[in-house]
Amino acid sequence: MIKFVGFLLFIMSFSAMALVPVEGILMGEAQTDIQTDPLLNVFSDIYDKTKLGENKKVKLYHSTFEGGQLLVESCGYLAPSQYATPWQEKQAKRSVAATLQYIGIDTSIKAIGAYAKKMEISDSEYKRLTNNLLKNYCSKNITIFSLRNLEQSFQHYFQNPRMEMIPSVESSPFATNMVKTSTEKEAARSREFDQVIKNFRAFCSWGGEVEDYRMLTPYLNNRYIMSFVFKNMSGVQDQMVGKEQKIKLVPDDSTVQVACTDLICRKENLTTFRQKFPLSVGSTGVSTDLAKLYCHHFRFQNEPQGTIPEVKAWIKAQEIEDPIFETSQFISLMTGMPDLFFGIDSYQDMPLLLRSSVDERWNLWAKQVLNSFSKDMLYEEALKVKVVPRTDRVALATKGFEVDLSVTMGEMDRMMQDHDKLGLTFELKLTKNYMRSLKTKWHALAQEVDLEGQKKLKEDVARYIDIQLRDKSKYFTQRMWNEDFSRLVAEELINQSLIYRGPIFDSYQEEVLKVPVRFSYGLFALSYLRYKADAASGRLKLNL
């Protein structure tokens, strides 16, 4: 059993009315055999788990982002609305908030039932949870649903869970394995469940007053959520149409509109809603009026100051990022795309998770290329291992001694930058005083113009280094060097000791230095080594 369930059962309290059904709401009873889900098709396009369906979901997710951006951009040229009476202006604002509340309560109730079933909460625990939600978090003045229907709906969606409501990319061909593992783990679902309950608290807390939106404010000023609400109120929906698979706005009868008369708000069909919704003076249409209300009213809503004590306590208990996480989870429910933040244990994990998209696809491509090249390439040039001299005194002083080796095969490899190559590193252990002795002995031999002595010093250093190199050969399935390799490394280390101007030589205290020896493999060189390994192991038969 999930550990945090006990906390939710005794602390959380929400009240929501599952929309099961419109008939039940009006008649005061909930009969599943006569009910129809009024929001059955609002998010239907995000539930298709086929490859085409996942492609559609990604495109709809992107469309949600674009819709929010376009809404904000319209604020640059839309003037504030002017209504014939203050009453009409209030009714317009109230209808917008009520439509958001209607969609939000329906969505969060379904999600709570699905998450509870996912986390194997028992019937008695779930009943206790929903009773607390209904008792403590719902406004007594809510008019679009009755508390009785909220209770019945909670039970209905727990017994008949809509598991597809839980955002997931598990079947997506576009998500990496790391992203799938992160978003599907139990801790991520636990955090999402917590946010879904907060979603419900926000939507159910509002009692219809436009002077006090209570916990709805972060949702009302969120451009992406409000863009979706406005599309519903305008009777249109994003859909992918045509062979080009483009997202377009198309008329849709399944969209949701709520009209209000004073404090009484009810869901209406599109025709009735357009008759009841008050338009501004000189209005060019519902869509424009809605955008103006967002730009000059909802966009600037902050935490309510004159609200009821319970809401003040909730706001005071929040962290500064809590409203962001709440709205983000609701967007996940809207789009079917999970928020990656809920799958990580620390903010520091996010760059690694995001980078996995590039890394995984690069690794897949690299393996495919190597498999192809190891069969089809003709190797006309020799494999070359070359020391890359380090002459930058600043880099040498700050980073210390290291040996860079470039492994190439042909001009293409030599033209590639180091960051386009595969790296492999091992370390040599040399004492600080040994490196100082190289500098001192070389200077003395240079002053005496002792060329034979300099040659002998290189040979002595090469023999000393070769002892460690022989031990490192076990890391290479194919030998990467001959007897001249130690001499190349020795010459590079002597040259670096001569130009070094850092703090290492400031004292004579004995200290062991770890000197990295870094190989950078070009693509063609790597392919050749793979070819040799395949031929040596018998995986590739040579046809001569």
Coordinates of C-alpha atoms in Angstrom, one line a residue, residues 28-527:
G28 CA -30.9 14.4 -8.3
E29 CA -30.0 10.8 -8.9
A30 CA -27.2 8.8 -10.6
Q31 CA -28.2 5.9 -12.7
T32 CA -25.3 4.5 -14.8
D33 CA -27.6 2.9 -17.3
I34 CA -29.1 6.2 -18.4
Q35 CA -26.1 8.4 -18.0
T36 CA -23.8 9.7 -20.7
D37 CA -20.5 11.3 -20.1
P38 CA -20.6 14.9 -21.3
L39 CA -16.9 15.1 -21.6
L40 CA -16.4 11.7 -23.2
N41 CA -14.8 13.2 -26.3
V42 CA -13.1 16.3 -25.0
F43 CA -9.7 14.5 -24.5
S44 CA -10.4 11.4 -26.6
D45 CA -7.6 12.0 -29.1
I46 CA -5.0 11.6 -26.5
Y47 CA -6.0 8.0 -25.5
D48 CA -5.0 6.2 -28.7
K49 CA -1.9 4.2 -27.9
T50 CA -1.0 3.2 -31.5
K51 CA 2.0 4.8 -33.1
L52 CA -0.3 7.1 -35.1
G53 CA -2.1 7.8 -31.9
E54 CA 1.1 8.7 -30.1
N55 CA 2.1 10.9 -33.0
K56 CA -1.3 12.7 -32.7
K57 CA -0.8 13.1 -29.0
V58 CA 2.5 14.8 -29.4
K59 CA 1.1 17.1 -32.1
L60 CA -1.9 18.0 -29.9
Y61 CA 0.5 18.7 -27.0
H62 CA 2.4 21.0 -29.2
S63 CA -0.8 22.6 -30.3
T64 CA -1.7 23.3 -26.6
F65 CA 1.5 25.2 -26.2
E66 CA 1.0 27.2 -29.4
G67 CA -2.6 28.0 -28.4
G68 CA -1.4 29.5 -25.1
Q69 CA 1.3 31.5 -26.8
L70 CA -1.1 32.9 -29.4
L71 CA -3.5 33.9 -26.6
V72 CA -0.8 35.9 -24.9
E73 CA 0.3 37.4 -28.2
S74 CA -3.2 38.7 -28.8
C75 CA -2.9 40.8 -25.6
G76 CA -0.6 43.1 -27.5
Y77 CA -3.3 44.4 -29.7
L78 CA -6.7 43.6 -28.0
A79 CA -8.2 46.5 -26.1
P80 CA -10.3 45.9 -22.9
S81 CA -13.9 45.0 -23.4
Q82 CA -16.7 47.4 -22.6
Y83 CA -20.0 45.9 -21.5
A84 CA -23.4 47.6 -21.5
T85 CA -23.8 47.0 -17.7
P86 CA -21.5 45.8 -14.9
W87 CA -23.9 42.9 -14.4
Q88 CA -23.2 41.6 -18.0
E89 CA -19.5 41.9 -17.4
K90 CA -19.8 39.8 -14.2
Q91 CA -21.9 37.2 -16.0
A92 CA -19.3 36.9 -18.7
K93 CA -16.5 36.4 -16.2
R94 CA -18.6 34.0 -14.2
S95 CA -19.3 31.9 -17.2
V96 CA -15.6 31.6 -18.0
A97 CA -14.7 30.5 -14.5
A98 CA -17.7 28.1 -14.3
T99 CA -16.7 26.4 -17.6
L100 CA -13.2 25.9 -16.2
Q101 CA -14.7 24.6 -13.0
Y102 CA -17.0 22.2 -14.9
I103 CA -14.1 20.7 -17.0
G104 CA -11.8 20.7 -14.0
I105 CA -14.1 18.9 -11.6
D106 CA -15.0 16.3 -14.1
T107 CA -11.4 15.6 -15.1
S108 CA -10.0 15.5 -11.6
I109 CA -12.7 13.2 -10.3
K110 CA -12.0 10.7 -13.1
A111 CA -8.3 11.0 -12.5
I112 CA -8.7 10.5 -8.7
G113 CA -10.6 7.3 -9.3
A114 CA -8.0 6.1 -11.8
Y115 CA -5.0 6.9 -9.5
A116 CA -6.7 5.4 -6.5
K117 CA -7.3 2.1 -8.4
K118 CA -3.7 2.3 -9.8
M119 CA -2.3 2.5 -6.3
E120 CA -4.5 -0.3 -5.0
I121 CA -6.4 1.8 -2.4
S122 CA -9.1 -0.3 -0.7
D123 CA -12.8 0.5 -0.9
S124 CA -12.9 1.6 2.7
E125 CA -9.9 3.8 2.4
Y126 CA -11.2 5.4 -0.8
K127 CA -14.5 6.0 0.8
R128 CA -12.8 7.7 3.7
L129 CA -10.7 9.8 1.4
T130 CA -13.6 11.0 -0.7
N131 CA -15.7 11.8 2.3
N132 CA -12.9 14.1 3.6
L133 CA -12.7 15.7 0.2
L134 CA -16.4 16.4 0.0
K135 CA -16.6 17.6 3.6
N136 CA -13.7 20.1 3.7
Y137 CA -12.8 21.4 0.3
C138 CA -16.0 22.1 -1.7
S139 CA -17.8 25.4 -1.6
K140 CA -21.4 25.1 -0.3
N141 CA -22.4 27.6 -3.0
I142 CA -21.3 25.4 -6.0
T143 CA -24.2 25.3 -8.5
I144 CA -23.0 23.3 -11.5
F145 CA -23.1 20.0 -9.5
S146 CA -24.7 18.8 -6.3
L147 CA -22.7 17.3 -3.5
R148 CA -24.8 14.1 -3.7
N149 CA -23.8 13.7 -7.4
L150 CA -20.2 14.4 -6.5
E151 CA -20.2 11.6 -4.0
Q152 CA -21.9 9.2 -6.5
S153 CA -19.5 10.2 -9.2
F154 CA -16.5 9.5 -7.0
Q155 CA -17.7 6.0 -6.4
H156 CA -18.7 5.4 -10.0
Y157 CA -15.2 6.3 -11.4
F158 CA -13.5 4.2 -8.7
Q159 CA -15.6 1.1 -9.6
N160 CA -15.3 1.9 -13.3
P161 CA -11.9 3.6 -13.5
R162 CA -10.8 5.5 -16.6
M163 CA -7.2 4.3 -16.5
E164 CA -6.4 6.1 -19.7
M165 CA -6.8 9.4 -17.8
I166 CA -3.4 8.8 -16.2
P167 CA -0.8 10.6 -18.4
S168 CA 1.7 8.2 -19.9
V169 CA 4.3 7.8 -22.6
E170 CA 4.9 4.1 -21.9
S171 CA 3.8 3.1 -25.4
S172 CA 5.3 6.2 -27.2
P173 CA 8.0 5.5 -29.8
F174 CA 9.2 9.1 -29.2
A175 CA 10.1 8.7 -25.5
T176 CA 13.3 7.3 -24.3
N177 CA 13.6 4.3 -21.9
M178 CA 14.9 6.6 -19.2
V179 CA 11.9 8.9 -19.5
K180 CA 9.5 6.0 -19.5
T181 CA 11.0 4.5 -16.4
S182 CA 11.1 7.8 -14.6
T183 CA 7.4 8.7 -15.3
E184 CA 6.0 5.3 -14.7
K185 CA 7.6 4.6 -11.3
E186 CA 5.6 4.5 -8.2
A187 CA 7.0 7.6 -6.7
A188 CA 6.0 9.6 -9.8
R189 CA 2.5 8.3 -9.7
S190 CA 2.3 9.1 -6.0
R191 CA 3.3 12.7 -6.6
E192 CA 0.9 13.0 -9.5
F193 CA -2.0 11.7 -7.3
D194 CA -1.2 14.4 -4.7
Q195 CA -1.4 17.1 -7.4
V196 CA -4.6 15.7 -8.8
I197 CA -6.2 16.0 -5.4
K198 CA -5.0 19.6 -5.2
N199 CA -6.5 20.1 -8.7
F200 CA -9.9 19.0 -7.3
R201 CA -9.5 21.3 -4.3
A202 CA -9.0 24.3 -6.5
F203 CA -11.9 23.6 -8.8
C204 CA -14.4 22.7 -6.1
S205 CA -13.4 25.6 -3.8
W206 CA -15.0 28.3 -5.9
G207 CA -18.5 29.4 -5.1
G208 CA -19.4 31.6 -8.0
E209 CA -18.1 35.0 -6.8
V210 CA -16.1 36.9 -9.5
E211 CA -14.5 39.0 -6.7
D212 CA -13.0 35.9 -5.1
Y213 CA -11.9 33.1 -7.4
R214 CA -10.3 31.4 -4.4
M215 CA -7.9 28.6 -5.5
L216 CA -8.8 28.9 -9.2
T217 CA -6.5 31.9 -9.7
P218 CA -3.4 30.0 -11.0
Y219 CA -5.6 28.1 -13.5
L220 CA -7.4 31.3 -14.7
N221 CA -4.1 33.1 -15.4
N222 CA -2.5 30.1 -17.1
R223 CA -2.5 30.8 -20.8
Y224 CA -2.5 27.1 -21.9
I225 CA -5.4 26.0 -19.7
M226 CA -7.5 29.1 -20.6
S227 CA -6.8 28.7 -24.3
F228 CA -8.3 25.2 -24.0
V229 CA -11.3 26.5 -22.1
F230 CA -11.9 29.3 -24.7
K231 CA -11.8 26.7 -27.5
N232 CA -14.5 24.8 -25.7
M233 CA -16.6 27.9 -25.1
S234 CA -16.3 28.8 -28.8
G235 CA -17.4 25.3 -29.9
V236 CA -14.2 24.3 -31.6
Q237 CA -11.5 21.7 -30.8
D238 CA -8.0 20.8 -32.1
Q239 CA -8.0 17.8 -34.4
M240 CA -5.4 16.2 -36.7
V241 CA -6.8 16.2 -40.2
G242 CA -5.6 15.3 -43.7
K243 CA -2.6 13.2 -44.9
E244 CA -0.3 16.1 -43.8
Q245 CA -1.3 15.3 -40.2
K246 CA -1.7 18.9 -39.4
I247 CA -3.6 20.2 -36.3
K248 CA -6.6 22.4 -37.2
L249 CA -9.5 23.9 -35.3
V250 CA -12.7 22.3 -36.3
P251 CA -16.3 22.7 -35.0
D252 CA -17.2 20.1 -32.4
D253 CA -20.5 19.4 -30.7
S254 CA -18.8 17.6 -27.8
T255 CA -17.2 20.9 -26.4
V256 CA -18.3 22.3 -23.1
Q257 CA -20.0 25.6 -22.4
V258 CA -21.5 26.8 -19.1
A259 CA -23.8 29.8 -18.9
C260 CA -24.7 31.7 -15.7
T261 CA -27.7 33.6 -14.6
D262 CA -26.6 35.5 -11.5
L263 CA -25.0 32.9 -9.3
I264 CA -26.7 29.9 -10.9
C265 CA -24.5 28.2 -13.6
R266 CA -25.5 25.3 -15.8
K267 CA -24.0 23.5 -18.8
E268 CA -25.8 24.4 -22.0
N269 CA -25.5 23.3 -25.6
L270 CA -23.6 25.6 -27.9
T271 CA -26.7 27.3 -29.4
T272 CA -28.3 28.1 -26.0
F273 CA -24.9 29.3 -24.6
R274 CA -24.4 31.8 -27.4
Q275 CA -27.9 33.2 -26.7
K276 CA -27.2 33.6 -23.0
F277 CA -23.5 34.6 -23.0
P278 CA -23.3 38.4 -22.8
L279 CA -21.2 40.1 -25.5
S280 CA -19.3 43.3 -25.1
V281 CA -20.2 46.5 -26.9
G282 CA -19.1 46.3 -30.5
S283 CA -18.2 42.6 -30.1
T284 CA -16.9 40.8 -33.2
G285 CA -17.6 37.4 -31.6
V286 CA -17.3 35.2 -28.5
S287 CA -13.7 34.2 -29.2
T288 CA -12.5 37.8 -29.2
D289 CA -14.4 38.7 -26.1
L290 CA -13.0 35.7 -24.3
A291 CA -9.4 36.7 -25.3
K292 CA -10.0 40.2 -24.1
L293 CA -11.3 38.9 -20.7
Y294 CA -8.1 36.9 -20.3
C295 CA -5.8 39.7 -21.4
H296 CA -7.3 42.4 -19.2
H297 CA -8.8 40.4 -16.3
F298 CA -7.9 36.7 -15.7
R299 CA -4.3 37.2 -16.8
F300 CA -3.6 39.4 -13.8
Q301 CA -5.4 37.4 -11.1
N302 CA -3.3 36.9 -8.0
E303 CA -3.9 35.1 -4.7
P304 CA -7.1 36.4 -3.2
Q305 CA -6.6 38.5 -0.1
G306 CA -10.2 38.9 1.0
T307 CA -11.2 35.2 0.8
I308 CA -12.5 32.9 3.5
P309 CA -10.2 31.7 6.3
E310 CA -9.9 28.1 5.0
V311 CA -8.6 29.3 1.6
K312 CA -6.2 31.7 3.3
A313 CA -4.8 28.7 5.3
W314 CA -4.4 26.7 2.2
I315 CA -2.6 29.5 0.4
K316 CA -0.3 30.1 3.5
A317 CA 0.7 26.5 3.6
Q318 CA 1.8 26.5 -0.1
E319 CA 5.3 26.6 -1.3
I320 CA 6.0 29.2 -4.0
E321 CA 6.2 26.5 -6.7
D322 CA 3.1 24.6 -5.7
P323 CA 0.6 26.4 -8.0
I324 CA 3.0 25.8 -10.9
F325 CA 3.0 22.0 -10.2
E326 CA -0.7 22.0 -9.8
T327 CA -1.5 23.6 -13.1
S328 CA 1.3 21.5 -14.8
Q329 CA -0.4 18.3 -13.6
F330 CA -3.8 19.5 -14.9
I331 CA -2.2 20.2 -18.3
S332 CA -0.9 16.7 -18.2
L333 CA -4.4 15.4 -17.7
M334 CA -5.5 17.6 -20.6
T335 CA -2.8 16.4 -23.0
G336 CA -1.9 12.9 -21.8
M337 CA 1.8 13.9 -21.5
P338 CA 3.2 13.4 -18.0
D339 CA 5.2 16.2 -16.3
L340 CA 8.9 15.0 -16.1
F341 CA 9.4 16.9 -12.8
F342 CA 7.2 14.3 -10.9
G343 CA 9.5 11.5 -12.0
I344 CA 12.8 13.0 -10.6
D345 CA 14.0 13.0 -7.0
S346 CA 16.1 16.1 -7.4
Y347 CA 16.2 19.1 -9.7
Q348 CA 19.8 18.1 -10.6
D349 CA 18.4 14.9 -12.3
M350 CA 16.4 16.9 -14.9
P351 CA 19.3 17.7 -17.3
L352 CA 20.3 14.0 -17.4
L353 CA 16.6 13.0 -18.1
L354 CA 16.3 15.6 -20.9
R355 CA 19.7 14.7 -22.4
S356 CA 18.6 11.0 -22.6
S357 CA 16.6 11.9 -25.7
V358 CA 19.7 12.9 -27.6
D359 CA 21.9 10.2 -26.1
E360 CA 19.6 7.3 -26.7
R361 CA 19.0 8.2 -30.3
W362 CA 22.7 8.9 -30.9
N363 CA 23.6 5.5 -29.5
L364 CA 21.0 3.7 -31.6
W365 CA 22.3 5.5 -34.8
A366 CA 25.9 4.8 -33.9
K367 CA 25.3 1.1 -33.5
Q368 CA 23.4 0.9 -36.7
V369 CA 26.2 2.7 -38.6
L370 CA 28.9 0.6 -37.1
N371 CA 27.1 -2.6 -38.0
S372 CA 26.8 -1.4 -41.6
F373 CA 30.3 0.0 -41.8
S374 CA 31.9 -3.1 -40.4
K375 CA 30.5 -5.1 -43.4
D376 CA 30.7 -2.6 -46.2
M377 CA 33.8 -0.3 -45.7
L378 CA 37.0 -0.8 -47.6
Y379 CA 40.0 0.1 -45.5
E380 CA 42.7 1.7 -47.8
E381 CA 44.6 3.7 -45.2
A382 CA 46.5 2.7 -42.1
L383 CA 45.2 3.2 -38.6
K384 CA 47.1 6.1 -37.0
V385 CA 47.7 6.9 -33.3
K386 CA 49.0 10.4 -33.0
V387 CA 49.9 12.5 -29.9
V388 CA 48.1 15.9 -29.8
P389 CA 50.7 18.3 -28.3
R390 CA 49.5 20.4 -25.4
T391 CA 51.0 23.8 -25.8
D392 CA 48.4 26.0 -24.0
R393 CA 50.2 27.0 -20.8
V394 CA 47.0 28.3 -19.2
A395 CA 45.2 25.0 -19.8
L396 CA 48.2 23.0 -18.6
A397 CA 48.5 25.1 -15.4
T398 CA 44.8 24.8 -14.6
K399 CA 44.0 21.2 -15.7
G400 CA 47.4 19.6 -15.0
F401 CA 49.3 17.0 -17.0
E402 CA 47.5 14.7 -19.5
V403 CA 48.3 13.0 -22.8
D404 CA 45.8 13.3 -25.7
L405 CA 46.0 10.7 -28.4
S406 CA 44.0 10.9 -31.7
V407 CA 43.1 7.6 -33.3
T408 CA 42.2 8.2 -36.9
M409 CA 41.8 6.4 -40.2
G410 CA 41.8 8.7 -43.2
E411 CA 41.2 12.4 -43.8
M412 CA 37.6 12.4 -42.6
D413 CA 38.6 11.3 -39.1
R414 CA 41.4 13.8 -39.0
M415 CA 38.9 16.6 -39.9
M416 CA 36.5 15.7 -37.1
Q417 CA 36.5 17.7 -33.9
D418 CA 37.2 16.0 -30.6
H419 CA 33.6 16.3 -29.5
D420 CA 32.5 14.3 -32.5
K421 CA 34.7 11.4 -31.5
L422 CA 34.4 8.6 -29.0
G423 CA 36.6 9.0 -25.9
L424 CA 38.4 6.4 -23.8
T425 CA 40.7 7.3 -20.8
F426 CA 43.0 5.5 -18.4
E427 CA 45.5 7.0 -15.9
L428 CA 49.2 6.8 -15.3
K429 CA 50.5 7.3 -11.8
L430 CA 53.6 9.5 -11.6
T431 CA 55.0 11.3 -8.6
K432 CA 55.3 15.1 -8.6
N433 CA 59.0 14.9 -7.9
Y434 CA 59.5 12.6 -10.8
M435 CA 57.8 15.1 -13.2
R436 CA 60.0 17.8 -11.7
S437 CA 63.1 15.7 -12.2
L438 CA 62.3 15.4 -15.9
K439 CA 62.3 19.2 -16.2
T440 CA 65.5 19.6 -14.2
K441 CA 67.5 16.8 -16.1
W442 CA 66.3 18.1 -19.5
H443 CA 67.4 21.6 -18.8
A444 CA 70.8 20.4 -17.6
L445 CA 71.3 18.3 -20.7
A446 CA 70.2 21.1 -23.0
Q447 CA 72.7 23.5 -21.4
E448 CA 75.5 21.0 -22.0
V449 CA 74.2 20.3 -25.6
D450 CA 74.2 16.6 -24.6
L451 CA 72.1 15.1 -27.4
E452 CA 73.0 11.5 -26.4
G453 CA 72.0 12.2 -22.9
Q454 CA 68.6 13.6 -24.0
K455 CA 68.0 10.5 -26.1
K456 CA 68.9 8.2 -23.2
L457 CA 66.6 10.2 -20.9
K458 CA 63.7 9.7 -23.3
E459 CA 64.5 5.9 -23.4
D460 CA 64.6 5.7 -19.6
V461 CA 61.3 7.5 -19.3
A462 CA 59.7 5.3 -22.0
R463 CA 60.8 2.1 -20.2
Y464 CA 59.4 3.4 -16.9
I465 CA 56.1 4.3 -18.5
D466 CA 55.9 1.0 -20.5
I467 CA 55.7 -0.9 -17.2
Q468 CA 52.3 0.8 -16.5
L469 CA 51.2 0.6 -20.1
R470 CA 51.6 -3.1 -20.1
D471 CA 49.2 -3.3 -17.2
K472 CA 46.7 -1.1 -19.0
S473 CA 46.7 -3.3 -22.1
K474 CA 44.1 -5.6 -20.4
Y475 CA 41.5 -2.9 -21.1
F476 CA 42.0 -3.2 -24.8
T477 CA 40.7 -6.2 -26.7
Q478 CA 43.0 -5.2 -29.5
R479 CA 46.5 -3.9 -28.9
M480 CA 46.5 -0.2 -29.7
W481 CA 50.3 0.4 -29.6
N482 CA 53.8 -1.0 -30.3
E483 CA 57.2 -0.4 -28.7
D484 CA 57.3 3.2 -30.0
F485 CA 54.1 4.2 -28.2
S486 CA 55.9 4.5 -24.8
R487 CA 58.5 6.8 -26.4
L488 CA 55.7 9.1 -27.8
V489 CA 54.1 9.4 -24.4
A490 CA 57.5 10.0 -22.8
E491 CA 58.3 12.8 -25.2
E492 CA 54.9 14.5 -24.6
L493 CA 55.3 14.3 -20.8
I494 CA 58.8 15.8 -21.0
N495 CA 57.6 18.6 -23.2
Q496 CA 54.7 19.3 -20.8
S497 CA 57.0 19.4 -17.8
L498 CA 59.2 22.0 -19.6
I499 CA 56.4 24.4 -20.3
Y500 CA 54.4 23.9 -17.1
R501 CA 54.1 27.0 -14.9
G502 CA 51.5 25.9 -12.4
P503 CA 51.6 25.4 -8.6
I504 CA 52.5 21.7 -8.6
F505 CA 56.2 22.3 -8.4
D506 CA 55.9 24.9 -5.6
S507 CA 56.8 22.3 -2.9
Y508 CA 58.9 19.2 -2.7
Q509 CA 56.4 17.2 -0.7
E510 CA 55.9 13.8 -2.2
E511 CA 52.6 13.4 -4.0
V512 CA 51.3 11.0 -6.6
L513 CA 49.8 12.6 -9.7
K514 CA 47.1 10.8 -11.8
V515 CA 47.9 11.7 -15.4
P516 CA 45.0 10.9 -17.8
V517 CA 45.9 9.2 -21.1
R518 CA 42.9 10.0 -23.4
F519 CA 42.2 8.3 -26.7
S520 CA 39.8 10.0 -29.1
Y521 CA 38.5 7.6 -31.8
G522 CA 37.3 8.8 -35.1
L523 CA 34.3 7.1 -36.7
F524 CA 36.2 5.3 -39.4
A525 CA 38.9 4.2 -37.0
L526 CA 36.3 2.9 -34.7
S527 CA 34.6 1.1 -37.5

